[in-house]
Amino acid sequence: MCVRRVEPVKKQNNQSGLRPWKPGQSGNPKGRPIGARQKISEQLLSDLAVVWEQQGESVLRRLAIEDPGKLATIAYGLLPRDVFISVEHRTPGNMDPEDWAIMARLVSIVRECLPPGANAVPADVAGVIEDGLRSHFAKDLPQLIEVKTDEAVAMTVANEEPRDARD
């Protein structure tokens, strides 16, 4: 008995490289006419505006009493999304806006005051700022001096009588 091997028949794809319709041609020529959805939306908004003019405020007042949650949902749904984004905006480090403005000003001062080409390390700049602030405000701070007593060393403000360390 002779067994013959049968090769599966390959179908040729006659549609390779073809598009179902030409560019600019609708795939459903009997479908919804162009602009029909827009006309429906415009008519709905027009009808809604008429009803709103007649009953809008009274409906809102009744809704506020009967279902305030629904009123809140409607109100939040009408707000643009960027309102929520601007409310949630936080400054870096969660600083309050006044402190952030001070920090931004300090950075601009440091950039303005450094000589061109200076290779300043941020820690060095912070140290210079700290030293400058301490020396500037030192004249306004009371000077502490050590006063030695028999029992202990007490700290006192200059030009004042020393207080006992136990006070």
PDB file of C-alpha atoms in Angstrom:
ATOM      1  CA  MET A   1       0.000   0.000   0.000  1.00  0.00           C
ATOM      2  CA  CYS A   2       1.306   3.330  -0.985  1.00  0.00           C
ATOM      3  CA  VAL A   3       0.698   6.277   1.342  1.00  0.00           C
ATOM      4  CA  ARG A   4       0.742   9.600  -0.264  1.00  0.00           C
ATOM      5  CA  ARG A   5       1.601  12.621   1.721  1.00  0.00           C
ATOM      6  CA  VAL A   6      -0.807  15.479   1.217  1.00  0.00           C
ATOM      7  CA  GLU A   7       0.540  18.992   1.584  1.00  0.00           C
ATOM      8  CA  PRO A   8      -1.813  21.517   3.124  1.00  0.00           C
ATOM      9  CA  VAL A   9      -2.990  24.036   0.618  1.00  0.00           C
ATOM     10  CA  LYS A  10      -1.786  27.535   1.351  1.00  0.00           C
ATOM     11  CA  LYS A  11      -4.355  30.211   0.802  1.00  0.00           C
ATOM     12  CA  GLN A  12      -3.157  33.213  -1.005  1.00  0.00           C
ATOM     13  CA  ASN A  13      -3.945  36.485   0.635  1.00  0.00           C
ATOM     14  CA  ASN A  14      -5.337  38.509  -2.207  1.00  0.00           C
ATOM     15  CA  GLN A  15      -5.889  41.484   0.080  1.00  0.00           C
ATOM     16  CA  SER A  16      -2.316  42.025   1.255  1.00  0.00           C
ATOM     17  CA  GLY A  17      -1.396  45.693   1.181  1.00  0.00           C
ATOM     18  CA  LEU A  18      -4.955  46.824   0.475  1.00  0.00           C
ATOM     19  CA  ARG A  19      -6.988  49.099   2.650  1.00  0.00           C
ATOM     20  CA  PRO A  20     -10.666  48.417   3.254  1.00  0.00           C
ATOM     21  CA  TRP A  21     -11.481  51.925   1.951  1.00  0.00           C
ATOM     22  CA  LYS A  22      -9.625  54.885   0.552  1.00  0.00           C
ATOM     23  CA  PRO A  23      -8.393  57.730   2.753  1.00  0.00           C
ATOM     24  CA  GLY A  24     -11.162  60.247   3.349  1.00  0.00           C
ATOM     25  CA  GLN A  25     -13.860  57.738   2.449  1.00  0.00           C
ATOM     26  CA  SER A  26     -16.173  56.551   5.200  1.00  0.00           C
ATOM     27  CA  GLY A  27     -16.243  52.899   6.129  1.00  0.00           C
ATOM     28  CA  ASN A  28     -19.945  53.267   6.775  1.00  0.00           C
ATOM     29  CA  PRO A  29     -21.408  55.613   4.158  1.00  0.00           C
ATOM     30  CA  LYS A  30     -24.978  55.142   5.440  1.00  0.00           C
ATOM     31  CA  GLY A  31     -23.969  55.874   9.041  1.00  0.00           C
ATOM     32  CA  ARG A  32     -24.554  58.968  11.149  1.00  0.00           C
ATOM     33  CA  PRO A  33     -24.191  62.155   9.099  1.00  0.00           C
ATOM     34  CA  ILE A  34     -21.269  64.460   9.821  1.00  0.00           C
ATOM     35  CA  GLY A  35     -22.100  66.917  12.605  1.00  0.00           C
ATOM     36  CA  ALA A  36     -25.178  65.015  13.816  1.00  0.00           C
ATOM     37  CA  ARG A  37     -23.673  64.443  17.255  1.00  0.00           C
ATOM     38  CA  GLN A  38     -22.809  68.119  17.526  1.00  0.00           C
ATOM     39  CA  LYS A  39     -26.379  69.092  16.590  1.00  0.00           C
ATOM     40  CA  ILE A  40     -27.778  66.790  19.278  1.00  0.00           C
ATOM     41  CA  SER A  41     -25.423  68.289  21.870  1.00  0.00           C
ATOM     42  CA  GLU A  42     -26.308  71.832  20.857  1.00  0.00           C
ATOM     43  CA  GLN A  43     -30.043  71.094  21.029  1.00  0.00           C
ATOM     44  CA  LEU A  44     -29.691  69.480  24.454  1.00  0.00           C
ATOM     45  CA  LEU A  45     -27.774  72.474  25.784  1.00  0.00           C
ATOM     46  CA  SER A  46     -30.325  74.843  24.272  1.00  0.00           C
ATOM     47  CA  ASP A  47     -33.238  72.982  25.883  1.00  0.00           C
ATOM     48  CA  LEU A  48     -31.382  72.811  29.174  1.00  0.00           C
ATOM     49  CA  ALA A  49     -30.767  76.560  29.062  1.00  0.00           C
ATOM     50  CA  VAL A  50     -34.493  77.224  28.584  1.00  0.00           C
ATOM     51  CA  VAL A  51     -35.439  75.028  31.550  1.00  0.00           C
ATOM     52  CA  TRP A  52     -32.630  76.513  33.619  1.00  0.00           C
ATOM     53  CA  GLU A  53     -33.884  80.042  32.981  1.00  0.00           C
ATOM     54  CA  GLN A  54     -37.347  79.062  34.198  1.00  0.00           C
ATOM     55  CA  GLN A  55     -36.621  76.697  37.098  1.00  0.00           C
ATOM     56  CA  GLY A  56     -32.858  76.597  37.726  1.00  0.00           C
ATOM     57  CA  GLU A  57     -32.627  78.416  41.020  1.00  0.00           C
ATOM     58  CA  SER A  58     -35.684  76.726  42.558  1.00  0.00           C
ATOM     59  CA  VAL A  59     -34.380  73.292  41.530  1.00  0.00           C
ATOM     60  CA  LEU A  60     -31.013  74.032  43.148  1.00  0.00           C
ATOM     61  CA  ARG A  61     -32.659  75.232  46.353  1.00  0.00           C
ATOM     62  CA  ARG A  62     -34.833  72.111  46.551  1.00  0.00           C
ATOM     63  CA  LEU A  63     -31.840  69.883  45.780  1.00  0.00           C
ATOM     64  CA  ALA A  64     -29.801  71.592  48.500  1.00  0.00           C
ATOM     65  CA  ILE A  65     -32.474  70.677  51.044  1.00  0.00           C
ATOM     66  CA  GLU A  66     -33.444  67.211  49.806  1.00  0.00           C
ATOM     67  CA  ASP A  67     -30.099  65.847  48.558  1.00  0.00           C
ATOM     68  CA  PRO A  68     -27.093  68.080  49.337  1.00  0.00           C
ATOM     69  CA  GLY A  69     -24.669  65.304  48.357  1.00  0.00           C
ATOM     70  CA  LYS A  70     -26.077  65.246  44.834  1.00  0.00           C
ATOM     71  CA  LEU A  71     -25.770  69.026  44.635  1.00  0.00           C
ATOM     72  CA  ALA A  72     -22.118  68.815  45.711  1.00  0.00           C
ATOM     73  CA  THR A  73     -21.457  66.108  43.100  1.00  0.00           C
ATOM     74  CA  ILE A  74     -22.965  68.285  40.380  1.00  0.00           C
ATOM     75  CA  ALA A  75     -21.003  71.337  41.520  1.00  0.00           C
ATOM     76  CA  TYR A  76     -17.676  69.482  41.618  1.00  0.00           C
ATOM     77  CA  GLY A  77     -18.404  67.945  38.232  1.00  0.00           C
ATOM     78  CA  LEU A  78     -18.807  71.404  36.715  1.00  0.00           C
ATOM     79  CA  LEU A  79     -15.505  72.747  38.045  1.00  0.00           C
ATOM     80  CA  PRO A  80     -12.576  72.581  35.621  1.00  0.00           C
ATOM     81  CA  ARG A  81      -9.863  70.103  36.580  1.00  0.00           C
ATOM     82  CA  ASP A  82      -7.153  72.750  36.791  1.00  0.00           C
ATOM     83  CA  VAL A  83      -8.950  74.242  39.819  1.00  0.00           C
ATOM     84  CA  PHE A  84      -8.167  71.076  41.763  1.00  0.00           C
ATOM     85  CA  ILE A  85      -4.585  71.071  40.546  1.00  0.00           C
ATOM     86  CA  SER A  86      -3.992  74.644  41.649  1.00  0.00           C
ATOM     87  CA  VAL A  87      -5.521  73.952  45.066  1.00  0.00           C
ATOM     88  CA  GLU A  88      -3.287  70.929  45.568  1.00  0.00           C
ATOM     89  CA  HIS A  89      -0.108  72.737  44.508  1.00  0.00           C
ATOM     90  CA  ARG A  90       2.583  72.473  47.155  1.00  0.00           C
ATOM     91  CA  THR A  91       5.892  74.237  47.415  1.00  0.00           C
ATOM     92  CA  PRO A  92       9.033  72.107  47.645  1.00  0.00           C
ATOM     93  CA  GLY A  93       9.670  70.832  51.136  1.00  0.00           C
ATOM     94  CA  ASN A  94       6.056  71.683  52.017  1.00  0.00           C
ATOM     95  CA  MET A  95       7.228  75.168  52.962  1.00  0.00           C
ATOM     96  CA  ASP A  96       4.660  77.887  53.237  1.00  0.00           C
ATOM     97  CA  PRO A  97       4.733  80.295  50.277  1.00  0.00           C
ATOM     98  CA  GLU A  98       6.361  83.118  52.260  1.00  0.00           C
ATOM     99  CA  ASP A  99       9.292  80.905  53.334  1.00  0.00           C
ATOM    100  CA  TRP A 100       9.634  79.573  49.788  1.00  0.00           C
ATOM    101  CA  ALA A 101       9.807  83.144  48.452  1.00  0.00           C
ATOM    102  CA  ILE A 102      12.598  83.892  50.959  1.00  0.00           C
ATOM    103  CA  MET A 103      14.501  80.778  49.848  1.00  0.00           C
ATOM    104  CA  ALA A 104      14.124  81.732  46.187  1.00  0.00           C
ATOM    105  CA  ARG A 105      15.448  85.219  46.982  1.00  0.00           C
ATOM    106  CA  LEU A 106      18.440  83.742  48.850  1.00  0.00           C
ATOM    107  CA  VAL A 107      19.313  81.539  45.889  1.00  0.00           C
ATOM    108  CA  SER A 108      19.163  84.502  43.522  1.00  0.00           C
ATOM    109  CA  ILE A 109      21.366  86.573  45.875  1.00  0.00           C
ATOM    110  CA  VAL A 110      23.956  83.783  46.052  1.00  0.00           C
ATOM    111  CA  ARG A 111      24.001  83.519  42.252  1.00  0.00           C
ATOM    112  CA  GLU A 112      24.349  87.294  41.872  1.00  0.00           C
ATOM    113  CA  CYS A 113      27.133  87.629  44.455  1.00  0.00           C
ATOM    114  CA  LEU A 114      29.395  84.760  43.425  1.00  0.00           C
ATOM    115  CA  PRO A 115      32.184  85.932  41.128  1.00  0.00           C
ATOM    116  CA  PRO A 116      32.191  84.487  37.605  1.00  0.00           C
ATOM    117  CA  GLY A 117      33.938  81.126  37.460  1.00  0.00           C
ATOM    118  CA  ALA A 118      33.857  80.624  41.236  1.00  0.00           C
ATOM    119  CA  ASN A 119      33.845  76.958  42.181  1.00  0.00           C
ATOM    120  CA  ALA A 120      31.976  77.379  45.423  1.00  0.00           C
ATOM    121  CA  VAL A 121      30.739  74.299  47.234  1.00  0.00           C
ATOM    122  CA  PRO A 122      27.201  74.722  48.646  1.00  0.00           C
ATOM    123  CA  ALA A 123      28.468  73.951  52.169  1.00  0.00           C
ATOM    124  CA  ASP A 124      31.029  76.763  51.861  1.00  0.00           C
ATOM    125  CA  VAL A 125      28.386  79.211  50.687  1.00  0.00           C
ATOM    126  CA  ALA A 126      26.108  78.220  53.576  1.00  0.00           C
ATOM    127  CA  GLY A 127      28.988  78.733  56.021  1.00  0.00           C
ATOM    128  CA  VAL A 128      29.713  82.209  54.651  1.00  0.00           C
ATOM    129  CA  ILE A 129      26.037  83.135  54.914  1.00  0.00           C
ATOM    130  CA  GLU A 130      25.864  81.798  58.472  1.00  0.00           C
ATOM    131  CA  ASP A 131      29.005  83.683  59.537  1.00  0.00           C
ATOM    132  CA  GLY A 132      27.697  86.874  57.952  1.00  0.00           C
ATOM    133  CA  LEU A 133      24.339  86.611  59.674  1.00  0.00           C
ATOM    134  CA  ARG A 134      25.886  85.832  63.053  1.00  0.00           C
ATOM    135  CA  SER A 135      28.337  88.730  62.865  1.00  0.00           C
ATOM    136  CA  HIS A 136      25.685  91.151  61.589  1.00  0.00           C
ATOM    137  CA  PHE A 137      23.199  90.385  64.329  1.00  0.00           C
ATOM    138  CA  ALA A 138      25.786  89.887  67.112  1.00  0.00           C
ATOM    139  CA  LYS A 139      25.675  93.567  68.040  1.00  0.00           C
ATOM    140  CA  ASP A 140      21.967  93.237  68.834  1.00  0.00           C
ATOM    141  CA  LEU A 141      22.337  90.132  71.011  1.00  0.00           C
ATOM    142  CA  PRO A 142      23.210  90.389  74.686  1.00  0.00           C
ATOM    143  CA  GLN A 143      26.702  89.100  75.403  1.00  0.00           C
ATOM    144  CA  LEU A 144      26.891  86.183  77.802  1.00  0.00           C
ATOM    145  CA  ILE A 145      29.832  86.029  80.167  1.00  0.00           C
ATOM    146  CA  GLU A 146      30.926  83.402  82.635  1.00  0.00           C
ATOM    147  CA  VAL A 147      30.802  84.334  86.271  1.00  0.00           C
ATOM    148  CA  LYS A 148      32.581  81.992  88.643  1.00  0.00           C
ATOM    149  CA  THR A 149      31.121  81.628  92.059  1.00  0.00           C
ATOM    150  CA  ASP A 150      32.186  79.397  94.897  1.00  0.00           C
ATOM    151  CA  GLU A 151      29.637  76.703  94.056  1.00  0.00           C
ATOM    152  CA  ALA A 152      29.258  76.781  90.266  1.00  0.00           C
ATOM    153  CA  VAL A 153      29.817  78.648  87.079  1.00  0.00           C
ATOM    154  CA  ALA A 154      26.860  80.837  86.168  1.00  0.00           C
ATOM    155  CA  MET A 155      26.087  82.511  82.865  1.00  0.00           C
ATOM    156  CA  THR A 156      24.899  86.082  82.944  1.00  0.00           C
ATOM    157  CA  VAL A 157      24.290  88.908  80.552  1.00  0.00           C
ATOM    158  CA  ALA A 158      27.062  91.485  80.497  1.00  0.00           C
ATOM    159  CA  ASN A 159      26.429  94.578  82.622  1.00  0.00           C
ATOM    160  CA  GLU A 160      24.022  92.719  84.911  1.00  0.00           C
ATOM    161  CA  GLU A 161      24.468  91.369  88.362  1.00  0.00           C
ATOM    162  CA  PRO A 162      25.364  87.639  88.361  1.00  0.00           C
ATOM    163  CA  ARG A 163      22.594  85.324  89.454  1.00  0.00           C
ATOM    164  CA  ASP A 164      23.052  82.275  91.569  1.00  0.00           C
ATOM    165  CA  ALA A 165      23.269  79.103  89.437  1.00  0.00           C
ATOM    166  CA  ARG A 166      20.461  77.552  91.480  1.00  0.00           C
ATOM    167  CA  ASP A 167      17.887  80.258  90.512  1.00  0.00           C
TER     168      ASP A 167
END
